[in-house]
Coordinates of C-alpha atoms in Angstrom, one line a residue:
Chain A
M1408 CA -96.4 244.2 84.8
E1409 CA -96.5 244.2 81.1
Q1410 CA -99.8 246.0 81.3
T1411 CA -98.5 249.1 83.0
E1412 CA -95.3 249.1 81.0
G1413 CA -97.2 249.2 77.7
G1414 CA -99.6 251.7 79.1
T1415 CA -97.0 254.2 80.2
V1416 CA -95.0 254.0 77.0
M1417 CA -98.1 254.9 75.1
N1418 CA -99.1 257.7 77.5
N1419 CA -95.7 259.3 77.3
K1420 CA -94.9 259.1 73.7
L1421 CA -98.1 259.1 71.7
K1422 CA -100.8 260.5 74.0
P1423 CA -103.6 258.9 71.9
R1424 CA -107.3 259.5 72.4
R1425 CA -108.9 257.3 74.9
P1426 CA -110.7 254.6 72.8
L1427 CA -107.7 254.2 70.6
K1428 CA -105.5 253.7 73.5
E1429 CA -107.6 251.0 74.9
K1430 CA -107.5 249.2 71.6
H1431 CA -103.8 249.3 71.3
Y1432 CA -103.5 248.3 74.9
W1433 CA -105.3 245.0 74.1
E1434 CA -103.4 244.4 70.9
E1435 CA -100.1 244.8 72.8
W1436 CA -101.3 242.4 75.4
T1437 CA -102.6 239.6 73.2
G1438 CA -99.5 239.9 71.0
R1439 CA -97.2 239.5 74.0
I1440 CA -99.1 236.6 75.5
Y1441 CA -99.4 234.8 72.2
T1442 CA -95.7 235.1 71.4
S1443 CA -94.6 234.2 74.9
I1444 CA -96.8 231.1 74.8
C1445 CA -95.3 230.1 71.5
V1446 CA -91.8 230.7 72.7
V1447 CA -92.3 228.8 75.9
F1448 CA -93.9 225.9 74.0
L1449 CA -91.1 225.8 71.5
I1450 CA -88.4 225.8 74.2
V1451 CA -90.2 223.1 76.1
V1452 CA -90.5 221.0 73.0
M1453 CA -86.9 221.4 72.0
F1454 CA -85.6 220.6 75.4
S1455 CA -87.8 217.6 75.9
I1456 CA -86.7 216.2 72.5
V1457 CA -83.0 216.6 73.5
Y1458 CA -83.7 215.2 76.9
F1459 CA -85.6 212.2 75.6
V1460 CA -83.1 211.2 72.9
A1461 CA -80.2 211.7 75.3
S1462 CA -81.7 209.7 78.2
K1463 CA -82.7 206.9 75.8
G1464 CA -79.4 207.0 73.9
L1465 CA -77.2 207.1 77.0
S1466 CA -79.0 204.2 78.8
T1467 CA -77.2 201.9 76.3
F1468 CA -74.0 202.8 78.0
F1469 CA -75.1 203.3 81.6
Q1470 CA -77.8 200.6 82.0
N1471 CA -76.9 198.0 79.4
G1472 CA -73.2 198.3 80.1
I1473 CA -72.0 198.7 76.5
S1474 CA -68.8 200.7 76.4
I1475 CA -68.8 203.9 74.3
S1476 CA -65.7 202.8 72.6
E1477 CA -67.3 199.5 71.6
F1478 CA -70.3 201.3 70.2
L1479 CA -68.4 204.0 68.3
G1480 CA -65.4 201.9 67.3
G1481 CA -66.9 198.4 66.9
K1482 CA -67.1 197.0 63.4
T1483 CA -69.6 194.3 64.1
W1484 CA -73.3 194.9 64.3
D1485 CA -75.2 191.8 65.2
P1486 CA -77.8 192.7 67.9
T1487 CA -79.8 189.5 67.5
G1488 CA -76.8 187.2 67.6
E1489 CA -75.4 185.3 70.6
P1490 CA -73.3 187.0 71.8
A1491 CA -74.7 190.3 70.5
F1492 CA -72.5 192.9 69.1
Y1493 CA -73.3 196.6 69.0
G1494 CA -70.7 198.2 66.9
A1495 CA -72.0 201.3 65.0
L1496 CA -68.8 202.1 63.1
P1497 CA -70.1 200.8 59.8
F1498 CA -73.1 203.1 60.0
I1499 CA -71.1 206.1 61.2
T1500 CA -68.6 205.7 58.3
G1501 CA -71.5 205.1 55.9
S1502 CA -73.2 208.3 57.0
F1503 CA -70.0 210.4 56.7
I1504 CA -69.0 209.0 53.3
T1505 CA -72.4 209.5 51.7
T1506 CA -72.7 213.0 53.2
L1507 CA -69.3 214.2 52.1
L1508 CA -69.6 212.7 48.6
A1509 CA -73.0 214.2 48.2
A1510 CA -71.7 217.6 49.2
L1511 CA -68.8 217.2 46.9
I1512 CA -71.1 216.6 43.9
A1513 CA -73.8 219.1 44.9
S1514 CA -71.5 222.1 45.8
P1515 CA -70.0 222.8 42.4
L1516 CA -73.3 222.3 40.7
G1517 CA -75.0 224.6 43.2
L1518 CA -72.3 227.2 42.9
C1519 CA -72.6 227.3 39.2
A1520 CA -76.3 227.5 39.3
A1521 CA -76.2 230.3 41.8
L1522 CA -73.6 232.2 39.8
F1523 CA -75.7 231.8 36.7
M1524 CA -78.7 233.2 38.5
T1525 CA -77.0 236.2 40.0
E1526 CA -74.0 237.1 37.9
I1527 CA -74.3 235.7 34.4
V1528 CA -78.0 235.9 33.4
P1529 CA -79.5 237.7 36.4
G1530 CA -82.9 238.5 34.9
K1531 CA -84.0 235.5 33.0
G1532 CA -81.8 233.0 34.8
K1533 CA -83.4 233.8 38.0
K1534 CA -86.9 233.8 36.6
I1535 CA -86.5 230.3 35.2
L1536 CA -84.0 228.6 37.4
Q1537 CA -85.2 229.7 40.8
P1538 CA -88.7 228.2 40.5
A1539 CA -87.2 225.0 39.1
I1540 CA -84.8 224.7 42.0
E1541 CA -87.5 225.4 44.5
L1542 CA -89.6 222.8 42.9
L1543 CA -86.9 220.2 43.6
S1544 CA -87.0 220.9 47.3
G1545 CA -90.8 220.2 47.4
I1546 CA -90.5 216.6 46.1
P1547 CA -91.0 214.1 48.9
S1548 CA -88.0 212.0 49.7
V1549 CA -89.8 208.7 49.0
V1550 CA -90.1 209.8 45.4
Y1551 CA -86.4 210.5 45.2
G1552 CA -85.8 207.1 46.7
F1553 CA -88.1 205.4 44.2
I1554 CA -86.4 207.3 41.3
G1555 CA -83.1 206.2 42.7
L1556 CA -84.2 202.6 42.8
S1557 CA -85.8 202.7 39.4
V1558 CA -83.3 204.8 37.5
I1559 CA -80.0 205.3 39.2
V1560 CA -79.5 201.8 40.5
P1561 CA -80.1 200.1 37.2
L1562 CA -77.9 202.7 35.5
L1563 CA -75.0 202.0 37.9
R1564 CA -75.6 198.3 37.4
S1565 CA -75.3 198.5 33.7
I1566 CA -72.2 200.7 33.8
F1567 CA -70.2 199.1 36.6
G1568 CA -71.8 195.7 36.9
G1569 CA -72.7 194.2 40.3
T1570 CA -75.9 195.1 42.0
G1571 CA -76.0 198.9 41.6
V1572 CA -77.1 199.5 45.1
G1573 CA -74.6 201.1 47.4
I1574 CA -72.9 204.3 48.5
A1575 CA -72.6 205.6 44.9
A1576 CA -76.3 205.4 44.4
G1577 CA -77.0 206.8 47.8
C1578 CA -74.8 209.9 47.4
L1579 CA -76.1 210.6 43.9
V1580 CA -79.7 210.6 45.2
L1581 CA -78.6 212.8 48.1
A1582 CA -76.7 215.2 45.9
V1583 CA -79.9 215.9 44.0
M1584 CA -81.9 216.3 47.2
I1585 CA -79.5 218.8 48.8
L1586 CA -79.0 220.8 45.5
P1587 CA -82.0 223.2 46.2
T1588 CA -80.7 224.0 49.7
V1589 CA -77.1 224.6 48.5
T1590 CA -78.2 226.6 45.5
S1591 CA -80.7 228.9 47.1
I1592 CA -78.4 229.8 50.1
M1593 CA -75.5 230.4 47.7
A1594 CA -77.7 232.6 45.4
D1595 CA -78.9 234.6 48.4
A1596 CA -75.3 235.1 49.5
L1597 CA -74.2 236.2 46.1
S1598 CA -77.1 238.6 45.6
A1599 CA -76.5 240.2 49.0
L1600 CA -73.1 241.3 47.9
P1601 CA -72.8 245.1 47.8
K1602 CA -73.1 246.4 44.2
G1603 CA -70.1 248.7 44.7
L1604 CA -67.6 245.8 44.8
R1605 CA -68.7 244.4 41.5
E1606 CA -68.8 247.8 39.8
S1607 CA -65.4 248.8 41.1
S1608 CA -63.9 245.6 39.8
Y1609 CA -65.4 246.2 36.3
A1610 CA -64.2 249.8 36.5
L1611 CA -60.7 248.6 37.0
G1612 CA -61.0 246.7 33.7
A1613 CA -61.6 243.2 35.1
T1614 CA -63.6 240.8 32.9
R1615 CA -66.7 239.1 34.3
W1616 CA -64.8 235.9 34.9
Q1617 CA -62.0 237.8 36.7
T1618 CA -64.6 239.6 38.9
I1619 CA -66.3 236.3 39.8
Y1620 CA -63.1 234.5 40.4
R1621 CA -61.1 237.2 42.2
V1622 CA -63.8 239.3 43.9
I1623 CA -67.2 237.7 44.3
I1624 CA -66.2 234.2 45.4
P1625 CA -63.5 235.2 47.9
T1626 CA -65.7 237.8 49.6
T1627 CA -68.8 235.6 49.8
L1628 CA -66.9 232.4 50.6
P1629 CA -68.1 232.0 54.3
A1630 CA -71.7 232.4 53.2
L1631 CA -71.2 230.0 50.3
L1632 CA -69.8 227.5 52.7
T1633 CA -72.8 228.0 55.0
G1634 CA -74.8 226.7 52.1
V1635 CA -72.6 223.6 51.8
V1636 CA -72.8 222.9 55.5
L1637 CA -76.6 223.3 55.6
G1638 CA -76.8 220.9 52.6
M1639 CA -74.6 218.4 54.5
A1640 CA -76.8 218.7 57.6
R1641 CA -79.8 217.8 55.4
A1642 CA -77.9 214.9 53.8
F1643 CA -76.8 213.6 57.1
G1644 CA -80.3 213.4 58.4
E1645 CA -82.0 212.1 55.3
A1646 CA -83.3 208.6 55.9
L1647 CA -85.9 207.2 53.5
A1648 CA -84.4 207.9 50.1
V1649 CA -81.0 206.7 51.1
Q1650 CA -82.4 203.6 52.8
M1651 CA -84.0 202.5 49.5
V1652 CA -80.9 202.6 47.4
I1653 CA -77.9 202.1 49.7
G1654 CA -78.4 198.4 50.5
N1655 CA -78.2 198.5 54.3
A1656 CA -75.6 195.8 54.9
P1657 CA -74.1 196.4 58.3
H1658 CA -70.5 196.4 57.2
V1659 CA -67.8 199.0 56.6
P1660 CA -67.8 199.3 52.8
T1661 CA -64.7 198.6 50.8
S1662 CA -65.9 200.1 47.5
L1663 CA -68.4 202.8 46.5
L1664 CA -70.5 200.2 44.7
E1665 CA -70.9 198.0 47.7
S1666 CA -74.0 197.8 49.9
A1667 CA -73.6 199.9 53.1
S1668 CA -75.7 201.6 55.8
T1669 CA -76.2 205.0 57.2
L1670 CA -77.2 205.8 60.8
T1671 CA -80.6 206.9 59.6
S1672 CA -81.3 203.9 57.4
V1673 CA -80.6 201.5 60.2
I1674 CA -82.8 203.4 62.6
T1675 CA -85.8 203.4 60.2
L1676 CA -85.3 199.8 59.3
S1677 CA -85.1 198.4 62.8
M1678 CA -86.9 200.8 65.2
G1679 CA -90.4 199.4 64.6
N1680 CA -89.3 195.8 64.9
T1681 CA -87.6 196.1 68.3
T1682 CA -89.4 196.4 71.6
M1683 CA -89.0 199.5 73.7
G1684 CA -86.4 199.1 76.5
S1685 CA -84.5 196.3 74.8
V1686 CA -80.8 196.7 74.3
H1687 CA -81.2 196.6 70.6
N1688 CA -83.8 199.4 70.8
N1689 CA -81.5 201.5 73.1
A1690 CA -78.6 201.1 70.7
L1691 CA -80.8 202.5 68.0
W1692 CA -81.5 205.5 70.3
S1693 CA -77.8 205.9 70.8
M1694 CA -77.4 206.2 67.0
A1695 CA -80.1 208.9 67.1
L1696 CA -78.1 210.7 69.7
V1697 CA -75.1 210.5 67.4
L1698 CA -77.2 212.1 64.7
L1699 CA -78.4 214.8 67.1
V1700 CA -74.9 215.6 68.2
M1701 CA -73.8 215.9 64.6
T1702 CA -76.7 218.3 63.9
F1703 CA -75.4 220.4 66.8
V1704 CA -71.9 220.3 65.2
F1705 CA -73.4 221.5 61.9
V1706 CA -75.3 224.3 63.6
I1707 CA -72.1 225.4 65.4
L1708 CA -70.2 225.3 62.1
V1709 CA -72.8 227.5 60.4
R1710 CA -72.6 230.0 63.4
L1711 CA -68.8 230.2 63.1
L1712 CA -69.1 230.8 59.4
E1713 CA -71.6 233.5 59.9
R1714 CA -69.4 235.2 62.4
R1715 CA -66.5 235.2 60.0
N1716 CA -68.8 236.5 57.3
R1717 CA -69.7 239.5 59.4
V1718 CA -66.1 240.5 60.1
Chain B
M723 CA -110.6 242.3 60.4
F724 CA -106.8 241.9 60.7
K725 CA -106.8 243.4 64.2
K726 CA -108.6 240.3 65.3
L727 CA -105.8 238.1 64.0
P728 CA -103.9 237.8 67.3
F729 CA -107.1 236.7 69.0
I730 CA -107.7 234.1 66.4
L731 CA -104.1 232.8 66.5
M732 CA -104.2 232.7 70.2
T733 CA -107.5 230.7 70.3
L734 CA -106.1 228.4 67.7
T735 CA -102.9 227.7 69.7
F736 CA -105.0 227.0 72.8
V737 CA -107.2 224.7 70.9
L738 CA -104.2 222.9 69.5
V739 CA -102.6 222.6 72.9
L740 CA -105.8 221.4 74.5
A741 CA -106.4 219.0 71.7
A742 CA -103.0 217.5 72.3
C743 CA -103.6 217.1 76.0
G744 CA -107.1 215.9 75.3
S745 CA -106.1 213.0 73.1
K746 CA -103.8 211.8 75.8
N747 CA -106.7 211.6 78.2
D748 CA -108.8 209.7 75.7
A749 CA -106.1 207.1 75.3
G750 CA -106.0 206.8 79.1
T751 CA -109.7 206.2 79.5
E752 CA -109.8 203.9 76.5
G753 CA -107.1 201.8 78.0
A754 CA -109.0 201.6 81.2
A755 CA -112.2 200.8 79.4
S756 CA -110.7 198.0 77.4
N757 CA -109.1 196.5 80.5
G758 CA -112.1 196.5 82.7
S759 CA -114.9 194.4 81.3
G760 CA -118.5 193.9 82.3
E761 CA -119.9 197.1 80.8
A762 CA -122.0 197.2 77.7
A763 CA -124.4 194.5 78.4
T764 CA -127.0 195.6 75.9
E765 CA -125.0 197.4 73.1
L766 CA -121.4 197.1 72.5
S767 CA -119.3 200.3 72.5
G768 CA -115.7 201.4 72.9
N769 CA -112.5 202.2 71.2
I770 CA -110.2 199.5 69.9
L771 CA -106.7 200.5 69.0
A772 CA -104.7 197.9 67.1
V773 CA -101.0 198.7 66.6
G774 CA -98.1 196.8 65.1
S775 CA -97.1 194.5 62.3
T776 CA -97.2 196.1 58.8
A777 CA -97.6 192.6 57.3
L778 CA -100.9 192.2 59.2
L779 CA -102.0 195.8 58.7
P780 CA -104.0 195.5 55.5
L781 CA -106.1 192.6 56.9
V782 CA -106.9 194.3 60.3
E783 CA -107.7 197.6 58.5
Q784 CA -110.1 196.0 56.1
A785 CA -111.7 193.9 58.7
G786 CA -112.0 196.9 61.0
Q787 CA -113.9 198.9 58.3
K788 CA -116.3 196.0 57.7
F789 CA -116.7 195.5 61.4
M790 CA -117.7 199.1 62.0
A791 CA -120.2 198.9 59.2
V792 CA -122.1 196.1 60.9
D793 CA -125.1 197.6 62.6
E794 CA -124.6 195.8 65.9
Y795 CA -121.1 197.2 66.4
K796 CA -121.7 200.8 65.1
N797 CA -120.7 202.2 68.5
V798 CA -117.3 200.5 68.4
T799 CA -114.4 202.4 66.8
V800 CA -111.5 200.4 65.4
Q801 CA -108.3 202.3 64.8
V802 CA -105.4 200.5 63.1
Q803 CA -101.8 201.6 63.1
G804 CA -98.6 200.1 61.7
G805 CA -95.2 200.6 63.4
G806 CA -93.8 197.0 63.4
S807 CA -94.3 194.0 65.6
G808 CA -92.0 195.3 68.3
T809 CA -94.0 198.4 68.6
G810 CA -97.2 196.5 68.7
L811 CA -96.1 194.2 71.5
T812 CA -94.6 197.0 73.5
Q813 CA -97.7 199.1 73.3
V814 CA -100.1 196.4 74.1
S815 CA -98.1 195.2 77.1
D816 CA -97.8 198.9 78.3
G817 CA -101.6 199.3 78.0
Q818 CA -101.3 202.0 75.3
A819 CA -102.9 199.8 72.7
T820 CA -105.9 197.4 72.9
I821 CA -104.4 195.0 70.5
G822 CA -100.8 194.4 69.5
N823 CA -100.3 192.9 66.0
S824 CA -97.3 190.7 65.6
D825 CA -95.7 188.4 63.0
V826 CA -93.9 186.5 65.7
F827 CA -94.7 184.9 69.1
A828 CA -94.4 187.4 71.9
E829 CA -92.0 184.9 73.5
E830 CA -89.5 185.6 70.7
K831 CA -89.6 189.3 71.0
L832 CA -90.2 190.4 74.6
E833 CA -87.3 189.9 76.9
D834 CA -89.4 190.2 80.1
E835 CA -91.2 186.8 80.7
A836 CA -93.6 188.3 83.2
K837 CA -94.9 190.6 80.4
V838 CA -95.3 187.7 78.0
K839 CA -97.5 185.9 80.5
E840 CA -99.9 188.8 80.7
L841 CA -100.5 188.7 77.0
V842 CA -103.2 186.5 75.4
D843 CA -102.5 185.3 71.9
H844 CA -105.2 185.4 69.2
Q845 CA -104.0 183.8 66.0
V846 CA -106.0 185.2 63.1
A847 CA -104.2 184.1 59.9
V848 CA -101.2 182.3 58.5
V849 CA -98.5 183.8 56.2
A850 CA -96.3 181.6 54.2
M851 CA -93.0 182.6 52.5
A852 CA -91.2 181.3 49.6
P853 CA -87.6 181.7 48.5
V854 CA -87.4 183.6 45.2
S855 CA -84.6 184.3 42.8
N856 CA -83.9 186.3 39.7
K857 CA -85.0 184.5 36.6
D858 CA -81.5 184.1 35.2
A859 CA -80.3 182.1 38.1
G860 CA -81.3 178.9 36.4
V861 CA -82.4 177.1 39.6
E862 CA -85.9 175.9 40.4
D863 CA -85.5 173.8 43.5
L864 CA -83.2 174.3 46.5
T865 CA -82.7 172.0 49.5
K866 CA -82.4 173.3 53.0
Q867 CA -78.7 172.7 53.0
Q868 CA -78.3 174.7 49.8
L869 CA -80.3 177.6 51.2
I870 CA -78.1 177.5 54.4
D871 CA -75.0 177.6 52.3
I872 CA -76.2 180.5 50.2
F873 CA -77.5 182.6 53.1
S874 CA -74.4 181.9 55.3
G875 CA -72.1 183.0 52.4
K876 CA -70.5 179.6 51.8
V877 CA -71.8 179.3 48.3
T878 CA -71.4 182.5 46.3
N879 CA -72.1 181.3 42.8
W880 CA -75.3 179.8 41.3
K881 CA -73.3 177.1 39.5
D882 CA -72.5 175.5 42.8
V883 CA -76.2 174.7 43.4
G884 CA -76.8 173.6 39.8
G885 CA -77.6 176.9 38.2
A886 CA -76.0 179.4 35.8
D887 CA -72.4 180.8 36.3
K888 CA -73.5 183.9 38.1
A889 CA -72.6 185.5 41.4
I890 CA -75.3 185.2 44.1
V891 CA -76.7 188.5 45.5
I892 CA -78.6 188.1 48.7
V893 CA -81.6 190.4 49.2
N894 CA -82.3 190.1 52.9
R895 CA -84.5 191.6 55.6
P896 CA -83.0 193.6 58.4
S897 CA -81.9 191.3 61.3
S898 CA -84.8 192.5 63.5
S899 CA -87.5 191.7 61.0
G900 CA -90.2 189.2 61.8
T901 CA -90.3 187.9 58.2
R902 CA -86.6 187.2 58.4
A903 CA -86.9 185.5 61.8
T904 CA -89.6 183.2 60.3
F905 CA -87.6 182.4 57.2
E906 CA -84.4 181.7 59.2
K907 CA -86.2 179.6 61.8
Y908 CA -88.3 177.4 59.5
A909 CA -86.4 177.4 56.3
L910 CA -82.8 177.5 57.4
G911 CA -83.1 176.3 61.0
A912 CA -80.7 178.8 62.4
K913 CA -80.0 182.5 62.6
M914 CA -77.7 183.8 59.9
G915 CA -75.3 186.7 60.1
D916 CA -75.3 189.6 57.7
I917 CA -72.9 189.0 54.8
Q918 CA -70.7 191.7 53.4
G919 CA -72.3 193.0 50.1
S920 CA -75.8 191.7 50.9
I921 CA -78.7 194.0 50.4
Q922 CA -81.3 194.6 53.1
E923 CA -84.7 196.1 52.4
D924 CA -87.7 196.2 54.7
S925 CA -90.5 196.5 52.3
S926 CA -91.7 193.5 50.3
G927 CA -92.3 195.7 47.3
N928 CA -88.6 196.8 47.2
V929 CA -87.4 193.2 47.8
K930 CA -89.5 192.1 44.9
K931 CA -88.2 194.9 42.6
L932 CA -84.6 194.3 43.5
V933 CA -84.8 190.5 43.1
S934 CA -86.6 190.7 39.8
E935 CA -84.1 193.3 38.4
T936 CA -80.8 192.3 39.9
P937 CA -78.9 189.5 38.1
G938 CA -78.2 186.6 40.4
A939 CA -80.4 187.9 43.2
I940 CA -82.1 185.7 45.8
G941 CA -84.6 186.7 48.5
Y942 CA -87.8 185.5 50.1
L943 CA -91.3 186.9 49.9
A944 CA -94.8 186.3 51.3
L945 CA -97.0 184.3 48.9
S946 CA -99.2 187.3 48.1
Y947 CA -96.2 189.0 46.4
L948 CA -95.3 186.2 44.1
D949 CA -95.8 186.5 40.3
D950 CA -94.2 185.9 37.0
S951 CA -91.4 188.5 37.3
L952 CA -89.7 186.2 39.8
Q953 CA -88.5 182.6 39.8
V954 CA -90.3 181.0 42.8
L955 CA -88.0 178.3 44.2
K956 CA -89.3 175.0 45.6
Y957 CA -88.1 174.2 49.0
E958 CA -86.8 170.6 49.3
G959 CA -88.9 169.8 46.2
V960 CA -92.1 171.1 47.8
E961 CA -93.9 174.0 46.1
A962 CA -95.0 176.9 48.2
T963 CA -98.8 176.6 47.8
V964 CA -101.7 177.2 50.1
E965 CA -102.5 173.4 50.0
N966 CA -99.0 172.4 51.0
V967 CA -98.9 174.8 53.8
E968 CA -102.3 173.7 55.1
A969 CA -101.3 170.0 54.9
G970 CA -98.1 170.7 56.8
T971 CA -95.7 169.6 54.0
Y972 CA -94.4 173.1 53.4
P973 CA -92.8 174.4 56.6
V974 CA -92.0 178.1 56.0
W975 CA -94.9 179.8 57.5
A976 CA -95.9 181.8 60.6
Y977 CA -99.0 182.9 62.4
E978 CA -100.2 186.4 62.4
H979 CA -100.9 187.2 66.1
M980 CA -103.2 189.8 67.7
Y981 CA -102.2 190.0 71.3
T982 CA -104.4 191.5 74.1
K983 CA -103.3 192.2 77.6
G984 CA -105.3 189.8 79.7
E985 CA -108.6 188.5 78.3
P986 CA -110.2 191.0 75.9
D987 CA -113.2 193.1 76.8
A988 CA -116.6 192.6 75.1
A989 CA -116.0 194.9 72.2
T990 CA -112.5 193.7 71.5
K991 CA -113.6 190.1 71.8
A992 CA -116.4 190.8 69.3
F993 CA -113.8 192.2 66.9
L994 CA -111.4 189.3 67.2
D995 CA -114.3 186.8 66.8
Y996 CA -115.4 188.8 63.7
I997 CA -111.9 188.4 62.2
L998 CA -112.1 184.7 62.8
S999 CA -115.6 184.4 61.3
D1000 CA -116.1 182.8 57.9
E1001 CA -117.1 186.2 56.6
I1002 CA -113.5 187.5 56.9
Q1003 CA -111.6 184.3 56.8
Q1004 CA -113.1 183.1 53.5
N1005 CA -113.1 186.4 51.7
D1006 CA -110.7 189.1 53.0
V1007 CA -108.0 186.7 54.4
T1008 CA -107.6 184.8 51.1
E1009 CA -108.1 187.9 49.0
L1010 CA -105.2 189.6 50.7
G1011 CA -102.9 186.6 50.3
Y1012 CA -103.0 185.2 53.8
I1013 CA -104.1 181.6 54.6
P1014 CA -107.2 181.2 56.8
M1015 CA -106.8 179.6 60.2
S1016 CA -109.7 177.1 59.6
G1017 CA -107.8 175.3 56.8
M1018 CA -104.7 174.6 58.8
K1019 CA -104.3 170.9 59.5
V1020 CA -101.3 171.4 61.6
K1021 CA -100.6 173.6 64.6
R1022 CA -97.4 175.1 65.9
D1023 CA -96.4 176.4 69.3
A1024 CA -93.9 179.2 70.2
A1025 CA -91.0 176.8 70.4
G1026 CA -91.7 175.7 66.8
N1027 CA -93.1 172.2 67.6
V1028 CA -95.6 171.1 65.0
V1029 CA -98.7 168.9 65.9
E1030 CA -101.3 167.5 63.6

């Protein structure tokens, strides 16, 4: 089918010489086959991942008979105890608190860096700051975790006392980790702004600060928020670095300096030690399902923001 | 040149896809080969896949390298992977791995008793653990009851167990960890809940770092991790030394198990025998901080009963 289609298009429009036509004919074909294979492969992989996580995660509720409200709302996590408790609320709250705080720290920093690169010192700022920020995103997360454990934890310990591990350390590490995502998306959004807007603002006599504050930020706000949401998505899924500094006690924390857990940290800590098919293992898959659902939510958020951006 | 690019990419994709399928087939045949014995009468050959416990990983890896270097076994490939005791036991009982490495008896981990019965236990080394504290705690010796009080949250200050006036910070393992199971079973005698504010780390390196740096911290580590940066605590007045473990006077230790499904085939058996040979037991095992099986004067079964 594709063969004849491609052939007729060429015949009608270009009327090339014979050898050339044959050549293009093959290129067209291989290109199509190659891309279709990749697309099919990608779709199969994506759907099997979703199916696998969902089937494993849901079996906690349907096979092992743990109620969804107990899982999502239960405050006690004690899978090895008798009787066992499978309440994931401590981890869900831990994940949300660290993610929100990390976004709260990283967003203003990212916005300022992006403004600096695009509005204030566009030439030099971009040349120096851009590579530096891209470098940050290339550092492996275990290195961030180790820096957190060796620098941030002792620092918090000496300032506030106590152990130093906890949500505060976790969100500081995360904030640095998501800074490149937030900054580069914000910088892209700002530099994509039509020049006319900026120039007309200056022509009306506005200062640079007034232009940034009254024109640039309001018009690019949805795109800026996209940066924040994508940063949060990354923070929500980050496991290794957070696991090293957050303390991983399975309790709803009462202060920022208290040991807490996130969904990802519990999964990475326990997955290898549990046997496949056990209730404990299934409960961990349910947490993975919660993470997956949250990722969908973040993607939908970004889509909504993009749509608003276009209007 | 560039017009060939699609072809090249296509071939590459096919190769990748085929390779992915191919490796699966390999695993299948290998599983079959390791289950059925009787072949290889003259020269041993085959693939051995050992999966599981990260605590045992360094020993199996090192022994595997040495094993493959022996001329007699040059056709045997030993592959070693981590993943945790639970993963090891699951994979060996599902037939995906030849050997499942575990820090705990299969009875303690697998829920299905029929699966436990299929597995054959090969104990290759012993690991002992000692309670450790931060140096400023001011305590050198703790009784079993004092440890229970600390880890259950009853005692929260070091001065109550004869130390400095300092809050106790517990650096624990996650509740699913084999190390924690061993410590709770043989040092505390009971499972403990997680205390609000306690810290949990899964890697011994991080536990060591946190205990040595956090004021008032207490944790437990395998003997190979102990050094001067920590205060090693005596248990009921007994020091955690290799001699005391071998003599049976120091109780906080566990076997390192290598499980096979059914009796091992010739190649796997040769590998397990090699690990238990003096060559490995007297050199690698002690070098890496484990205790050799040969020195043990006491034995223990899955229920925790000790016999001389």
